[in-house]
Amino acid sequence: KYHSLMDERRKGIVRSDEAVATILNRHLLWVRDNRSEATYKKKLRHLRSFGQYIGPKVKVSGLKAYHVERWIGQEYSGRSDTYKHIAISEVVTALNWAEKYQYIESNPIAKMPKPQASVRQFFLPAEKWPDILAAIGDDEFRDYITVMVTTGARAQEMPKIEARHFERDQRRIVFPQIESKGKKRSRVIYLPDEAYSIVGRLVEQHPSGAIFRNTQGEPWSKNAVNQRFKRLKKKLNMPQLCATVMRHSYAHHQLIGGVDSHVVSKLLGHVDGTMLAKRYGHVDQNPEFMLSQANRISGLPLNPTELPRDSAEDVDRRQPA
């Protein structure tokens, strides 16, 4: 029986009486208790949709890739490939979690194909930064995006910064593990001179609560920030401009400036360099930079005239008799 079960597992045959909807609910409860609220809400949107589509009767043993494919075709018609990719990934991740915690024997859709997610390649050229600052009519929002673009802080981190997170001597913002994205480790945002000056001033003004506030003295909401960027991109004719572009631009210019990619990943709050390589670098859009990096190879003769040449005697010795 053991060998029979292992053979079935190798062939992708899953023996589980658990309903798919039950697994999705268990995963959501775990995420709610162990991950950030933003992560929970993102997963809830997609997993609730798939759970309602699949219904309460379909077992994990009967789940097929075509169930997910049909769900995407019905519920996400007209959505971008990136959005579909994310939705499918959430379902696959939930079942991977269930396998890891042994609620199911294996994930039957672990290797199902997904639409290719597009990568946001737009970043803010350095020469455009003065235009953006000039287009902002108030100091409050100017401070907000200046700190974003000079620190690489996430859009969802900015409204949460309070005086208690500010370590003046260390020149940094520290979110404890319980308040950080994913709740796995503390998040550190290092403050270069301009950002340090802004944060230090705002901490003095707002010793409690959010330090970044709008012209009415209220903490910035996600919708308010989006509306400001919406007006900015229309005014500047930059349709791709948004809060996330500030973070992408930070990563791009750090890499172009010669900062090691591992260090840039840590500054962005990533565990490793995978996300940076996939979504944030954009260095391939700068051919001059790529060429300069190619020419940094040392210890190799780059000029063909410098290559050692065989003598005529060496060539004659290699000729067949």
PDB file of N, CA, C and O in Angstrom, residues 228-265:
ATOM      1  N   ARG A 228      -3.423  62.520  -5.441  1.00  0.00           N
ATOM      2  CA  ARG A 228      -2.366  63.490  -5.694  1.00  0.00           C
ATOM      3  C   ARG A 228      -1.480  63.048  -6.859  1.00  0.00           C
ATOM      4  O   ARG A 228      -1.086  63.847  -7.711  1.00  0.00           O
ATOM      5  N   PHE A 229      -1.149  61.769  -6.889  1.00  0.00           N
ATOM      6  CA  PHE A 229      -0.342  61.257  -8.004  1.00  0.00           C
ATOM      7  C   PHE A 229      -1.129  61.311  -9.312  1.00  0.00           C
ATOM      8  O   PHE A 229      -0.555  61.563 -10.383  1.00  0.00           O
ATOM      9  N   LYS A 230      -2.426  61.092  -9.229  1.00  0.00           N
ATOM     10  CA  LYS A 230      -3.261  61.161 -10.421  1.00  0.00           C
ATOM     11  C   LYS A 230      -3.219  62.562 -11.027  1.00  0.00           C
ATOM     12  O   LYS A 230      -3.104  62.733 -12.250  1.00  0.00           O
ATOM     13  N   ARG A 231      -3.288  63.567 -10.172  1.00  0.00           N
ATOM     14  CA  ARG A 231      -3.226  64.944 -10.667  1.00  0.00           C
ATOM     15  C   ARG A 231      -1.821  65.292 -11.173  1.00  0.00           C
ATOM     16  O   ARG A 231      -1.665  66.005 -12.168  1.00  0.00           O
ATOM     17  N   LEU A 232      -0.812  64.762 -10.489  1.00  0.00           N
ATOM     18  CA  LEU A 232       0.563  65.027 -10.900  1.00  0.00           C
ATOM     19  C   LEU A 232       0.871  64.474 -12.284  1.00  0.00           C
ATOM     20  O   LEU A 232       1.455  65.156 -13.134  1.00  0.00           O
ATOM     21  N   LYS A 233       0.495  63.226 -12.513  1.00  0.00           N
ATOM     22  CA  LYS A 233       0.838  62.620 -13.790  1.00  0.00           C
ATOM     23  C   LYS A 233       0.091  63.271 -14.951  1.00  0.00           C
ATOM     24  O   LYS A 233       0.596  63.329 -16.074  1.00  0.00           O
ATOM     25  N   LYS A 234      -1.106  63.794 -14.667  1.00  0.00           N
ATOM     26  CA  LYS A 234      -1.834  64.524 -15.695  1.00  0.00           C
ATOM     27  C   LYS A 234      -1.164  65.868 -15.969  1.00  0.00           C
ATOM     28  O   LYS A 234      -1.009  66.273 -17.134  1.00  0.00           O
ATOM     29  N   LYS A 235      -0.751  66.540 -14.916  1.00  0.00           N
ATOM     30  CA  LYS A 235      -0.122  67.850 -15.056  1.00  0.00           C
ATOM     31  C   LYS A 235       1.222  67.752 -15.767  1.00  0.00           C
ATOM     32  O   LYS A 235       1.593  68.630 -16.557  1.00  0.00           O
ATOM     33  N   LEU A 236       1.970  66.693 -15.500  1.00  0.00           N
ATOM     34  CA  LEU A 236       3.307  66.521 -16.058  1.00  0.00           C
ATOM     35  C   LEU A 236       3.336  65.654 -17.307  1.00  0.00           C
ATOM     36  O   LEU A 236       4.406  65.414 -17.872  1.00  0.00           O
ATOM     37  N   ASN A 237       2.149  65.155 -17.706  1.00  0.00           N
ATOM     38  CA  ASN A 237       2.047  64.247 -18.855  1.00  0.00           C
ATOM     39  C   ASN A 237       2.956  63.022 -18.662  1.00  0.00           C
ATOM     40  O   ASN A 237       3.710  62.622 -19.551  1.00  0.00           O
ATOM     41  N   MET A 238       2.871  62.428 -17.484  1.00  0.00           N
ATOM     42  CA  MET A 238       3.629  61.219 -17.151  1.00  0.00           C
ATOM     43  C   MET A 238       2.627  60.150 -16.697  1.00  0.00           C
ATOM     44  O   MET A 238       2.414  59.947 -15.505  1.00  0.00           O
ATOM     45  N   PRO A 239       1.968  59.473 -17.647  1.00  0.00           N
ATOM     46  CA  PRO A 239       0.859  58.562 -17.312  1.00  0.00           C
ATOM     47  C   PRO A 239       1.229  57.400 -16.405  1.00  0.00           C
ATOM     48  O   PRO A 239       0.362  56.823 -15.753  1.00  0.00           O
ATOM     49  N   GLN A 240       2.508  57.030 -16.342  1.00  0.00           N
ATOM     50  CA  GLN A 240       2.914  55.891 -15.521  1.00  0.00           C
ATOM     51  C   GLN A 240       3.324  56.289 -14.106  1.00  0.00           C
ATOM     52  O   GLN A 240       3.661  55.432 -13.291  1.00  0.00           O
ATOM     53  N   LEU A 241       3.286  57.570 -13.805  1.00  0.00           N
ATOM     54  CA  LEU A 241       3.726  58.040 -12.495  1.00  0.00           C
ATOM     55  C   LEU A 241       2.759  57.586 -11.399  1.00  0.00           C
ATOM     56  O   LEU A 241       1.554  57.755 -11.500  1.00  0.00           O
ATOM     57  N   CYS A 242       3.305  57.006 -10.348  1.00  0.00           N
ATOM     58  CA  CYS A 242       2.508  56.575  -9.192  1.00  0.00           C
ATOM     59  C   CYS A 242       3.448  56.413  -8.008  1.00  0.00           C
ATOM     60  O   CYS A 242       4.673  56.589  -8.131  1.00  0.00           O
ATOM     61  N   ALA A 243       2.909  56.078  -6.859  1.00  0.00           N
ATOM     62  CA  ALA A 243       3.727  55.949  -5.651  1.00  0.00           C
ATOM     63  C   ALA A 243       4.799  54.870  -5.807  1.00  0.00           C
ATOM     64  O   ALA A 243       5.941  55.042  -5.369  1.00  0.00           O
ATOM     65  N   THR A 244       4.452  53.765  -6.446  1.00  0.00           N
ATOM     66  CA  THR A 244       5.404  52.666  -6.598  1.00  0.00           C
ATOM     67  C   THR A 244       6.606  53.071  -7.440  1.00  0.00           C
ATOM     68  O   THR A 244       7.707  52.549  -7.253  1.00  0.00           O
ATOM     69  N   VAL A 245       6.406  53.998  -8.369  1.00  0.00           N
ATOM     70  CA  VAL A 245       7.508  54.465  -9.217  1.00  0.00           C
ATOM     71  C   VAL A 245       8.609  55.088  -8.369  1.00  0.00           C
ATOM     72  O   VAL A 245       9.794  55.003  -8.706  1.00  0.00           O
ATOM     73  N   MET A 246       8.259  55.722  -7.245  1.00  0.00           N
ATOM     74  CA  MET A 246       9.273  56.308  -6.376  1.00  0.00           C
ATOM     75  C   MET A 246      10.231  55.226  -5.864  1.00  0.00           C
ATOM     76  O   MET A 246      11.455  55.419  -5.846  1.00  0.00           O
ATOM     77  N   ARG A 247       9.678  54.111  -5.470  1.00  0.00           N
ATOM     78  CA  ARG A 247      10.496  53.003  -4.954  1.00  0.00           C
ATOM     79  C   ARG A 247      11.325  52.364  -6.067  1.00  0.00           C
ATOM     80  O   ARG A 247      12.502  52.061  -5.883  1.00  0.00           O
ATOM     81  N   HIS A 248      10.718  52.168  -7.240  1.00  0.00           N
ATOM     82  CA  HIS A 248      11.444  51.606  -8.378  1.00  0.00           C
ATOM     83  C   HIS A 248      12.595  52.526  -8.782  1.00  0.00           C
ATOM     84  O   HIS A 248      13.692  52.064  -9.117  1.00  0.00           O
ATOM     85  N   SER A 249      12.334  53.832  -8.760  1.00  0.00           N
ATOM     86  CA  SER A 249      13.364  54.794  -9.149  1.00  0.00           C
ATOM     87  C   SER A 249      14.535  54.769  -8.167  1.00  0.00           C
ATOM     88  O   SER A 249      15.704  54.870  -8.563  1.00  0.00           O
ATOM     89  N   TYR A 250      14.212  54.637  -6.879  1.00  0.00           N
ATOM     90  CA  TYR A 250      15.256  54.537  -5.863  1.00  0.00           C
ATOM     91  C   TYR A 250      16.178  53.351  -6.161  1.00  0.00           C
ATOM     92  O   TYR A 250      17.410  53.492  -6.169  1.00  0.00           O
ATOM     93  N   ALA A 251      15.593  52.184  -6.422  1.00  0.00           N
ATOM     94  CA  ALA A 251      16.389  50.986  -6.703  1.00  0.00           C
ATOM     95  C   ALA A 251      17.225  51.176  -7.969  1.00  0.00           C
ATOM     96  O   ALA A 251      18.412  50.828  -8.004  1.00  0.00           O
ATOM     97  N   HIS A 252      16.600  51.731  -9.004  1.00  0.00           N
ATOM     98  CA  HIS A 252      17.304  51.917 -10.277  1.00  0.00           C
ATOM     99  C   HIS A 252      18.530  52.810 -10.100  1.00  0.00           C
ATOM    100  O   HIS A 252      19.641  52.453 -10.525  1.00  0.00           O
ATOM    101  N   HIS A 253      18.352  53.946  -9.472  1.00  0.00           N
ATOM    102  CA  HIS A 253      19.458  54.896  -9.363  1.00  0.00           C
ATOM    103  C   HIS A 253      20.524  54.427  -8.374  1.00  0.00           C
ATOM    104  O   HIS A 253      21.708  54.778  -8.525  1.00  0.00           O
ATOM    105  N   GLN A 254      20.153  53.624  -7.388  1.00  0.00           N
ATOM    106  CA  GLN A 254      21.156  53.038  -6.501  1.00  0.00           C
ATOM    107  C   GLN A 254      22.061  52.083  -7.286  1.00  0.00           C
ATOM    108  O   GLN A 254      23.289  52.092  -7.132  1.00  0.00           O
ATOM    109  N   LEU A 255      21.438  51.248  -8.132  1.00  0.00           N
ATOM    110  CA  LEU A 255      22.223  50.297  -8.917  1.00  0.00           C
ATOM    111  C   LEU A 255      23.094  51.007  -9.944  1.00  0.00           C
ATOM    112  O   LEU A 255      24.269  50.671 -10.126  1.00  0.00           O
ATOM    113  N   ILE A 256      22.511  51.988 -10.633  1.00  0.00           N
ATOM    114  CA  ILE A 256      23.274  52.747 -11.622  1.00  0.00           C
ATOM    115  C   ILE A 256      24.429  53.488 -10.955  1.00  0.00           C
ATOM    116  O   ILE A 256      25.494  53.682 -11.541  1.00  0.00           O
ATOM    117  N   GLY A 257      24.225  53.883  -9.696  1.00  0.00           N
ATOM    118  CA  GLY A 257      25.273  54.589  -8.956  1.00  0.00           C
ATOM    119  C   GLY A 257      26.372  53.679  -8.450  1.00  0.00           C
ATOM    120  O   GLY A 257      27.325  54.153  -7.835  1.00  0.00           O
ATOM    121  N   GLY A 258      26.231  52.370  -8.666  1.00  0.00           N
ATOM    122  CA  GLY A 258      27.296  51.439  -8.304  1.00  0.00           C
ATOM    123  C   GLY A 258      27.117  50.745  -6.972  1.00  0.00           C
ATOM    124  O   GLY A 258      28.009  50.027  -6.524  1.00  0.00           O
ATOM    125  N   VAL A 259      25.954  50.926  -6.318  1.00  0.00           N
ATOM    126  CA  VAL A 259      25.715  50.242  -5.046  1.00  0.00           C
ATOM    127  C   VAL A 259      25.495  48.752  -5.306  1.00  0.00           C
ATOM    128  O   VAL A 259      24.786  48.371  -6.244  1.00  0.00           O
ATOM    129  N   ASP A 260      26.117  47.914  -4.500  1.00  0.00           N
ATOM    130  CA  ASP A 260      25.995  46.468  -4.663  1.00  0.00           C
ATOM    131  C   ASP A 260      24.535  46.033  -4.595  1.00  0.00           C
ATOM    132  O   ASP A 260      23.764  46.527  -3.762  1.00  0.00           O
ATOM    133  N   SER A 261      24.138  45.110  -5.469  1.00  0.00           N
ATOM    134  CA  SER A 261      22.736  44.685  -5.548  1.00  0.00           C
ATOM    135  C   SER A 261      22.253  44.052  -4.246  1.00  0.00           C
ATOM    136  O   SER A 261      21.082  44.192  -3.879  1.00  0.00           O
ATOM    137  N   HIS A 262      23.140  43.362  -3.535  1.00  0.00           N
ATOM    138  CA  HIS A 262      22.744  42.767  -2.251  1.00  0.00           C
ATOM    139  C   HIS A 262      22.399  43.862  -1.246  1.00  0.00           C
ATOM    140  O   HIS A 262      21.416  43.758  -0.510  1.00  0.00           O
ATOM    141  N   VAL A 263      23.194  44.931  -1.246  1.00  0.00           N
ATOM    142  CA  VAL A 263      22.933  46.054  -0.335  1.00  0.00           C
ATOM    143  C   VAL A 263      21.629  46.742  -0.707  1.00  0.00           C
ATOM    144  O   VAL A 263      20.822  47.082   0.171  1.00  0.00           O
ATOM    145  N   VAL A 264      21.392  46.942  -2.004  1.00  0.00           N
ATOM    146  CA  VAL A 264      20.149  47.576  -2.445  1.00  0.00           C
ATOM    147  C   VAL A 264      18.948  46.748  -2.012  1.00  0.00           C
ATOM    148  O   VAL A 264      17.931  47.283  -1.560  1.00  0.00           O
ATOM    149  N   SER A 265      19.042  45.427  -2.131  1.00  0.00           N
ATOM    150  CA  SER A 265      17.954  44.546  -1.702  1.00  0.00           C
ATOM    151  C   SER A 265      17.651  44.735  -0.222  1.00  0.00           C
ATOM    152  O   SER A 265      16.485  44.806   0.186  1.00  0.00           O
TER     153      SER A 265
END
